[in-house]
């Protein structure tokens, strides 16, 4: 097999079989909160206590879930491609840490991660696994009251966009797994990849909003589809 460079974008569907609700399913992840209240900088400024409580519940829930076969398969793909002289760039919109716990070594969390806090004063980040509150101080500048979950909220720029765009430009194949294609800029990666002549593949339970842009779509649960596809790539 020729060495391949693959960029993968994952969304909530990859963690669904681990027991984490997706966003757009009925009763989805916002838990009856208005998105504006818990996932915007304005919401945090208005009621930091509520926002911390919302993310404390999500962070605590991580302790009750485990990676599923899709996470393990992607870690196997990362190692397998590296052995063959290729490269996997694993980009996730998910704020859980299941790719890492499934064995993936390098994961780009373009929407941030629940296990990290961000100081709104000095922009220092640190690992934080316990509950947070408005009284939390920054580990570096010691300012109290501006520490926030390290999550990219609506109206904010996703992380590592320049790296993702570089990897897309250099890849042979772009694969989207378990995402509805509803939120930009991630939803636009398929069009970007396509405009640069890259092969594109979608693995999802149902057709995403951008489904027509993919060369191929395979429908089914990620826990089944992803291991099958990874075995094809590595064989
Ligand atoms: P969504 O909830 O919008 O979409 C989840 C997708 O996964 C849907 O297309 C489902 O059909 C699919 N799905 C569900 N179960 C699956 C399974 N077992 N196997 C495979 N696919 C399955 O979640 P995202 O697309 O990740 O952003 O949402 C994107 C962003 O919207 C999130 O990162 C979040 C949200 O607003 C921020 O918070 C910034």
mmCIF file of C-alpha atoms and ligand atoms in Angstrom:
data_model
loop_
_atom_site.group_PDB
_atom_site.id
_atom_site.type_symbol
_atom_site.label_atom_id
_atom_site.label_comp_id
_atom_site.label_asym_id
_atom_site.label_seq_id
_atom_site.Cartn_x
_atom_site.Cartn_y
_atom_site.Cartn_z
ATOM 1 C CA UNK A 1 0.000 0.000 0.000
ATOM 2 C CA UNK A 2 1.272 3.502 -0.754
ATOM 3 C CA UNK A 3 1.817 5.689 2.286
ATOM 4 C CA UNK A 4 -1.325 7.699 2.814
ATOM 5 C CA UNK A 5 -2.091 10.979 4.481
ATOM 6 C CA UNK A 6 -5.589 11.009 5.865
ATOM 7 C CA UNK A 7 -7.461 13.803 7.661
ATOM 8 C CA UNK A 8 -10.435 12.674 9.754
ATOM 9 C CA UNK A 9 -13.078 14.931 11.280
ATOM 10 C CA UNK A 10 -15.192 13.370 14.016
ATOM 11 C CA UNK A 11 -18.373 14.623 15.662
ATOM 12 C CA UNK A 12 -20.744 13.599 18.413
ATOM 13 C CA UNK A 13 -21.824 10.456 16.509
ATOM 14 C CA UNK A 14 -18.455 8.813 17.151
ATOM 15 C CA UNK A 15 -19.094 8.961 20.917
ATOM 16 C CA UNK A 16 -22.823 8.121 20.764
ATOM 17 C CA UNK A 17 -22.274 4.402 21.327
ATOM 18 C CA UNK A 18 -20.200 5.256 24.408
ATOM 19 C CA UNK A 19 -23.343 6.816 25.876
ATOM 20 C CA UNK A 20 -22.716 10.531 25.252
ATOM 21 C CA UNK A 21 -25.759 12.239 23.737
ATOM 22 C CA UNK A 22 -25.352 13.944 20.383
ATOM 23 C CA UNK A 23 -26.367 17.591 20.043
ATOM 24 C CA UNK A 24 -29.121 17.417 17.503
ATOM 25 C CA UNK A 25 -30.902 14.258 18.644
ATOM 26 C CA UNK A 26 -34.197 14.800 20.482
ATOM 27 C CA UNK A 27 -33.410 15.857 24.058
ATOM 28 C CA UNK A 28 -29.776 16.380 22.904
ATOM 29 C CA UNK A 29 -26.788 17.609 24.812
ATOM 30 C CA UNK A 30 -27.998 21.077 25.742
ATOM 31 C CA UNK A 31 -30.237 19.526 28.436
ATOM 32 C CA UNK A 32 -33.072 22.022 28.137
ATOM 33 C CA UNK A 33 -30.755 25.026 28.379
ATOM 34 C CA UNK A 34 -30.735 27.697 25.731
ATOM 35 C CA UNK A 35 -27.486 27.463 23.761
ATOM 36 C CA UNK A 36 -27.026 31.224 24.284
ATOM 37 C CA UNK A 37 -27.052 30.710 28.066
ATOM 38 C CA UNK A 38 -24.445 27.946 28.323
ATOM 39 C CA UNK A 39 -22.352 28.096 25.151
ATOM 40 C CA UNK A 40 -21.581 31.744 24.447
ATOM 41 C CA UNK A 41 -19.161 34.251 26.056
ATOM 42 C CA UNK A 42 -22.207 36.446 26.777
ATOM 43 C CA UNK A 43 -23.906 33.596 28.658
ATOM 44 C CA UNK A 44 -20.774 33.106 30.765
ATOM 45 C CA UNK A 45 -20.512 36.837 31.536
ATOM 46 C CA UNK A 46 -24.179 36.862 32.599
ATOM 47 C CA UNK A 47 -24.249 33.726 34.753
ATOM 48 C CA UNK A 48 -20.841 32.062 35.285
ATOM 49 C CA UNK A 49 -22.266 29.826 38.022
ATOM 50 C CA UNK A 50 -24.788 28.265 35.620
ATOM 51 C CA UNK A 51 -22.174 27.781 32.886
ATOM 52 C CA UNK A 52 -19.711 26.126 35.297
ATOM 53 C CA UNK A 53 -22.490 23.872 36.594
ATOM 54 C CA UNK A 54 -23.415 22.841 33.050
ATOM 55 C CA UNK A 55 -19.823 21.893 32.148
ATOM 56 C CA UNK A 56 -19.181 20.338 35.585
ATOM 57 C CA UNK A 57 -21.944 17.827 34.798
ATOM 58 C CA UNK A 58 -20.459 17.095 31.354
ATOM 59 C CA UNK A 59 -16.942 16.712 32.856
ATOM 60 C CA UNK A 60 -18.167 14.430 35.649
ATOM 61 C CA UNK A 61 -20.029 12.306 33.081
ATOM 62 C CA UNK A 62 -16.706 11.530 31.355
ATOM 63 C CA UNK A 63 -15.850 9.331 34.325
ATOM 64 C CA UNK A 64 -18.839 7.095 33.546
ATOM 65 C CA UNK A 65 -18.141 6.468 29.846
ATOM 66 C CA UNK A 66 -15.581 4.437 27.915
ATOM 67 C CA UNK A 67 -14.187 4.542 24.378
ATOM 68 C CA UNK A 68 -16.041 2.374 21.859
ATOM 69 C CA UNK A 69 -14.721 0.320 18.906
ATOM 70 C CA UNK A 70 -14.681 3.419 16.672
ATOM 71 C CA UNK A 71 -12.254 5.256 18.995
ATOM 72 C CA UNK A 72 -10.001 2.186 19.259
ATOM 73 C CA UNK A 73 -10.049 1.667 15.493
ATOM 74 C CA UNK A 74 -8.946 5.256 14.841
ATOM 75 C CA UNK A 75 -6.038 4.838 17.263
ATOM 76 C CA UNK A 76 -5.091 1.655 15.388
ATOM 77 C CA UNK A 77 -5.266 3.594 12.117
ATOM 78 C CA UNK A 78 -2.985 6.308 13.506
ATOM 79 C CA UNK A 79 -0.358 3.752 14.527
ATOM 80 C CA UNK A 80 -0.770 1.713 11.323
ATOM 81 C CA UNK A 81 -0.402 4.685 8.979
ATOM 82 C CA UNK A 82 2.657 5.881 10.854
ATOM 83 C CA UNK A 83 4.261 2.432 10.477
ATOM 84 C CA UNK A 84 3.624 2.607 6.734
ATOM 85 C CA UNK A 85 5.140 6.092 6.428
ATOM 86 C CA UNK A 86 1.765 7.828 6.196
ATOM 87 C CA UNK A 87 0.024 10.190 8.597
ATOM 88 C CA UNK A 88 -3.331 10.519 10.310
ATOM 89 C CA UNK A 89 -4.572 13.937 11.364
ATOM 90 C CA UNK A 90 -7.446 13.327 13.753
ATOM 91 C CA UNK A 91 -9.562 16.437 14.206
ATOM 92 C CA UNK A 92 -12.529 16.264 16.546
ATOM 93 C CA UNK A 93 -15.377 18.621 17.326
ATOM 94 C CA UNK A 94 -15.996 16.592 20.477
ATOM 95 C CA UNK A 95 -15.079 17.986 23.871
ATOM 96 C CA UNK A 96 -14.801 14.517 25.448
ATOM 97 C CA UNK A 97 -11.437 12.755 25.804
ATOM 98 C CA UNK A 98 -12.481 9.392 24.353
ATOM 99 C CA UNK A 99 -10.116 9.488 21.358
ATOM 100 C CA UNK A 100 -7.168 9.892 23.735
ATOM 101 C CA UNK A 101 -8.488 7.196 26.075
ATOM 102 C CA UNK A 102 -8.925 4.962 23.024
ATOM 103 C CA UNK A 103 -5.192 5.304 22.379
ATOM 104 C CA UNK A 104 -4.935 8.151 19.854
ATOM 105 C CA UNK A 105 -1.669 10.038 20.356
ATOM 106 C CA UNK A 106 -2.375 13.293 18.544
ATOM 107 C CA UNK A 107 -5.877 14.748 18.576
ATOM 108 C CA UNK A 108 -6.837 18.252 17.489
ATOM 109 C CA UNK A 109 -9.768 19.388 19.633
ATOM 110 C CA UNK A 110 -11.031 22.194 17.433
ATOM 111 C CA UNK A 111 -13.909 22.975 19.855
ATOM 112 C CA UNK A 112 -11.784 22.598 23.017
ATOM 113 C CA UNK A 113 -11.910 19.892 25.690
ATOM 114 C CA UNK A 114 -13.773 19.444 28.971
ATOM 115 C CA UNK A 115 -10.669 18.388 30.876
ATOM 116 C CA UNK A 116 -8.991 21.768 30.444
ATOM 117 C CA UNK A 117 -9.613 25.228 31.889
ATOM 118 C CA UNK A 118 -8.702 28.510 30.219
ATOM 119 C CA UNK A 119 -7.835 31.761 31.988
ATOM 120 C CA UNK A 120 -9.791 34.616 30.425
ATOM 121 C CA UNK A 121 -7.156 37.049 31.736
ATOM 122 C CA UNK A 122 -3.784 35.573 30.673
ATOM 123 C CA UNK A 123 -4.989 32.737 28.370
ATOM 124 C CA UNK A 124 -3.115 30.100 30.358
ATOM 125 C CA UNK A 125 -4.595 26.580 30.014
ATOM 126 C CA UNK A 126 -4.338 23.784 32.525
ATOM 127 C CA UNK A 127 -5.728 20.300 33.050
ATOM 128 C CA UNK A 128 -8.714 20.383 35.386
ATOM 129 C CA UNK A 129 -10.634 17.190 36.124
ATOM 130 C CA UNK A 130 -12.794 18.303 39.040
ATOM 131 C CA UNK A 131 -15.740 20.689 39.383
ATOM 132 C CA UNK A 132 -15.049 24.344 38.668
ATOM 133 C CA UNK A 133 -16.715 27.466 40.060
ATOM 134 C CA UNK A 134 -16.448 31.245 39.618
ATOM 135 C CA UNK A 135 -14.033 31.220 42.611
ATOM 136 C CA UNK A 136 -11.407 29.246 40.717
ATOM 137 C CA UNK A 137 -8.083 31.083 40.298
ATOM 138 C CA UNK A 138 -5.754 30.853 37.331
ATOM 139 C CA UNK A 139 -2.759 28.611 38.018
ATOM 140 C CA UNK A 140 -0.438 31.119 36.399
ATOM 141 C CA UNK A 141 -1.619 34.725 36.952
ATOM 142 C CA UNK A 142 -3.760 33.867 40.029
ATOM 143 C CA UNK A 143 -6.627 36.117 38.914
ATOM 144 C CA UNK A 144 -9.911 34.828 40.318
ATOM 145 C CA UNK A 145 -13.200 34.915 38.450
ATOM 146 C CA UNK A 146 -12.099 34.726 34.825
ATOM 147 C CA UNK A 147 -11.278 30.994 34.614
ATOM 148 C CA UNK A 148 -13.622 29.293 32.164
ATOM 149 C CA UNK A 149 -14.066 25.884 30.587
ATOM 150 C CA UNK A 150 -11.636 25.520 27.649
ATOM 151 C CA UNK A 151 -14.513 25.163 25.200
ATOM 152 C CA UNK A 152 -14.975 27.074 21.967
ATOM 153 C CA UNK A 153 -18.344 28.769 22.325
ATOM 154 C CA UNK A 154 -20.621 30.115 19.617
ATOM 155 C CA UNK A 155 -19.170 33.310 18.198
ATOM 156 C CA UNK A 156 -15.572 32.204 18.958
ATOM 157 C CA UNK A 157 -12.901 30.978 16.533
ATOM 158 C CA UNK A 158 -12.245 27.204 16.621
ATOM 159 C CA UNK A 159 -8.724 26.159 17.571
ATOM 160 C CA UNK A 160 -5.872 25.173 15.245
ATOM 161 C CA UNK A 161 -7.590 26.192 12.008
ATOM 162 C CA UNK A 162 -4.286 26.939 10.264
ATOM 163 C CA UNK A 163 -2.926 23.478 11.126
ATOM 164 C CA UNK A 164 -6.132 21.795 9.948
ATOM 165 C CA UNK A 165 -6.096 23.702 6.656
ATOM 166 C CA UNK A 166 -2.427 22.790 6.090
ATOM 167 C CA UNK A 167 -3.130 19.110 6.750
ATOM 168 C CA UNK A 168 -6.158 19.193 4.419
ATOM 169 C CA UNK A 169 -4.003 20.696 1.683
ATOM 170 C CA UNK A 170 -1.416 17.922 2.122
ATOM 171 C CA UNK A 171 -3.766 14.939 2.488
ATOM 172 C CA UNK A 172 -4.862 12.227 0.059
ATOM 173 C CA UNK A 173 -8.208 11.559 1.710
ATOM 174 C CA UNK A 174 -10.646 13.451 3.951
ATOM 175 C CA UNK A 175 -13.082 11.419 6.062
ATOM 176 C CA UNK A 176 -15.975 12.762 8.115
ATOM 177 C CA UNK A 177 -17.354 10.528 10.875
ATOM 178 C CA UNK A 178 -20.473 11.019 12.992
ATOM 179 C CA UNK A 179 -21.152 14.679 12.370
ATOM 180 C CA UNK A 180 -24.318 16.357 11.106
ATOM 181 C CA UNK A 181 -22.439 18.986 9.086
ATOM 182 C CA UNK A 182 -24.480 21.729 10.722
ATOM 183 C CA UNK A 183 -21.727 23.809 12.323
ATOM 184 C CA UNK A 184 -19.097 25.770 10.393
ATOM 185 C CA UNK A 185 -16.187 25.948 9.798
ATOM 186 C CA UNK A 186 -15.961 22.145 10.324
ATOM 187 C CA UNK A 187 -18.949 21.593 8.042
ATOM 188 C CA UNK A 188 -16.990 23.270 5.234
ATOM 189 C CA UNK A 189 -13.930 20.984 5.376
ATOM 190 C CA UNK A 190 -15.435 18.618 2.792
ATOM 191 C CA UNK A 191 -15.880 21.434 0.279
ATOM 192 C CA UNK A 192 -12.372 22.704 0.971
ATOM 193 C CA UNK A 193 -10.899 19.208 0.521
ATOM 194 C CA UNK A 194 -12.926 18.664 -2.635
ATOM 195 C CA UNK A 195 -11.855 22.005 -4.108
ATOM 196 C CA UNK A 196 -8.247 20.808 -3.742
ATOM 197 C CA UNK A 197 -9.008 17.532 -5.532
ATOM 198 C CA UNK A 198 -8.907 15.273 -2.464
ATOM 199 C CA UNK A 199 -10.885 12.048 -2.156
ATOM 200 C CA UNK A 200 -13.714 12.360 0.412
ATOM 201 C CA UNK A 201 -15.633 9.786 2.424
ATOM 202 C CA UNK A 202 -18.473 10.103 4.930
ATOM 203 C CA UNK A 203 -19.254 7.524 7.640
ATOM 204 C CA UNK A 204 -22.433 8.429 9.510
ATOM 205 C CA UNK A 205 -25.674 7.005 10.825
ATOM 206 C CA UNK A 206 -27.651 9.114 8.358
ATOM 207 C CA UNK A 207 -26.813 11.499 5.557
ATOM 208 C CA UNK A 208 -25.317 14.749 6.871
ATOM 209 C CA UNK A 209 -26.261 18.187 5.584
ATOM 210 C CA UNK A 210 -23.211 18.205 3.282
ATOM 211 C CA UNK A 211 -23.590 14.596 2.214
ATOM 212 C CA UNK A 212 -23.761 15.413 -1.504
ATOM 213 C CA UNK A 213 -20.240 16.827 -1.418
ATOM 214 C CA UNK A 214 -18.672 13.451 -0.530
ATOM 215 C CA UNK A 215 -17.397 10.996 -3.152
ATOM 216 C CA UNK A 216 -18.762 8.151 -1.042
ATOM 217 C CA UNK A 217 -21.123 7.852 1.936
ATOM 218 C CA UNK A 218 -21.467 4.750 4.097
ATOM 219 C CA UNK A 219 -24.380 4.689 6.523
ATOM 220 C CA UNK A 220 -24.412 2.827 9.834
ATOM 221 C CA UNK A 221 -23.209 3.049 13.442
ATOM 222 C CA UNK A 222 -19.627 4.274 13.846
ATOM 223 C CA UNK A 223 -18.777 1.366 16.181
ATOM 224 C CA UNK A 224 -19.293 -1.015 13.244
ATOM 225 C CA UNK A 225 -18.418 1.086 10.182
ATOM 226 C CA UNK A 226 -15.173 2.596 11.448
ATOM 227 C CA UNK A 227 -13.383 -0.669 12.412
ATOM 228 C CA UNK A 228 -14.427 -2.189 9.046
ATOM 229 C CA UNK A 229 -13.117 0.789 7.094
ATOM 230 C CA UNK A 230 -9.864 0.947 9.106
ATOM 231 C CA UNK A 231 -9.207 -2.728 8.339
ATOM 232 C CA UNK A 232 -9.719 -1.977 4.632
ATOM 233 C CA UNK A 233 -7.253 0.927 4.754
ATOM 234 C CA UNK A 234 -4.574 -0.997 6.619
ATOM 235 C CA UNK A 235 -4.910 -4.288 4.707
HETATM 236 P P1 LIG B 1 -24.683 16.510 15.976
HETATM 237 O O1 LIG B 1 -25.498 16.118 17.153
HETATM 238 O O2 LIG B 1 -25.089 17.727 15.217
HETATM 239 O O3 LIG B 1 -24.666 15.328 14.920
HETATM 240 C C1 LIG B 1 -24.328 14.012 15.282
HETATM 241 C C2 LIG B 1 -24.324 13.167 14.029
HETATM 242 O O4 LIG B 1 -23.934 11.862 14.400
HETATM 243 C C3 LIG B 1 -25.685 13.049 13.328
HETATM 244 O O5 LIG B 1 -25.519 13.217 11.927
HETATM 245 C C4 LIG B 1 -26.128 11.613 13.647
HETATM 246 O O6 LIG B 1 -26.858 11.019 12.601
HETATM 247 C C5 LIG B 1 -24.794 10.918 13.797
HETATM 248 N N1 LIG B 1 -24.821 9.729 14.674
HETATM 249 C C6 LIG B 1 -25.582 9.490 15.769
HETATM 250 N N2 LIG B 1 -25.290 8.305 16.313
HETATM 251 C C7 LIG B 1 -24.308 7.767 15.540
HETATM 252 C C8 LIG B 1 -23.581 6.540 15.576
HETATM 253 N N3 LIG B 1 -23.780 5.626 16.517
HETATM 254 N N4 LIG B 1 -22.655 6.321 14.623
HETATM 255 C C9 LIG B 1 -22.429 7.250 13.651
HETATM 256 N N5 LIG B 1 -23.091 8.407 13.561
HETATM 257 C C10 LIG B 1 -24.010 8.674 14.495
HETATM 258 O O7 LIG B 1 -23.170 16.618 16.468
HETATM 259 P P2 LIG B 1 -21.928 17.317 15.758
HETATM 260 O O8 LIG B 1 -22.049 17.225 14.275
HETATM 261 O O9 LIG B 1 -20.717 16.785 16.392
HETATM 262 O O10 LIG B 1 -20.205 22.626 18.837
HETATM 263 O O11 LIG B 1 -22.143 18.813 16.201
HETATM 264 C C11 LIG B 1 -21.206 19.767 15.789
HETATM 265 C C12 LIG B 1 -21.080 20.843 16.823
HETATM 266 O O12 LIG B 1 -22.362 21.385 17.109
HETATM 267 C C13 LIG B 1 -20.591 20.394 18.164
HETATM 268 O O13 LIG B 1 -19.192 20.246 18.229
HETATM 269 C C14 LIG B 1 -21.042 21.488 19.062
HETATM 270 C C15 LIG B 1 -22.421 21.693 18.522
HETATM 271 O O14 LIG B 1 -22.928 22.955 18.607
HETATM 272 C C16 LIG B 1 -19.905 23.444 19.855
HETATM 273 O O15 LIG B 1 -20.335 23.277 20.976
HETATM 274 C C17 LIG B 1 -19.007 24.572 19.475
#
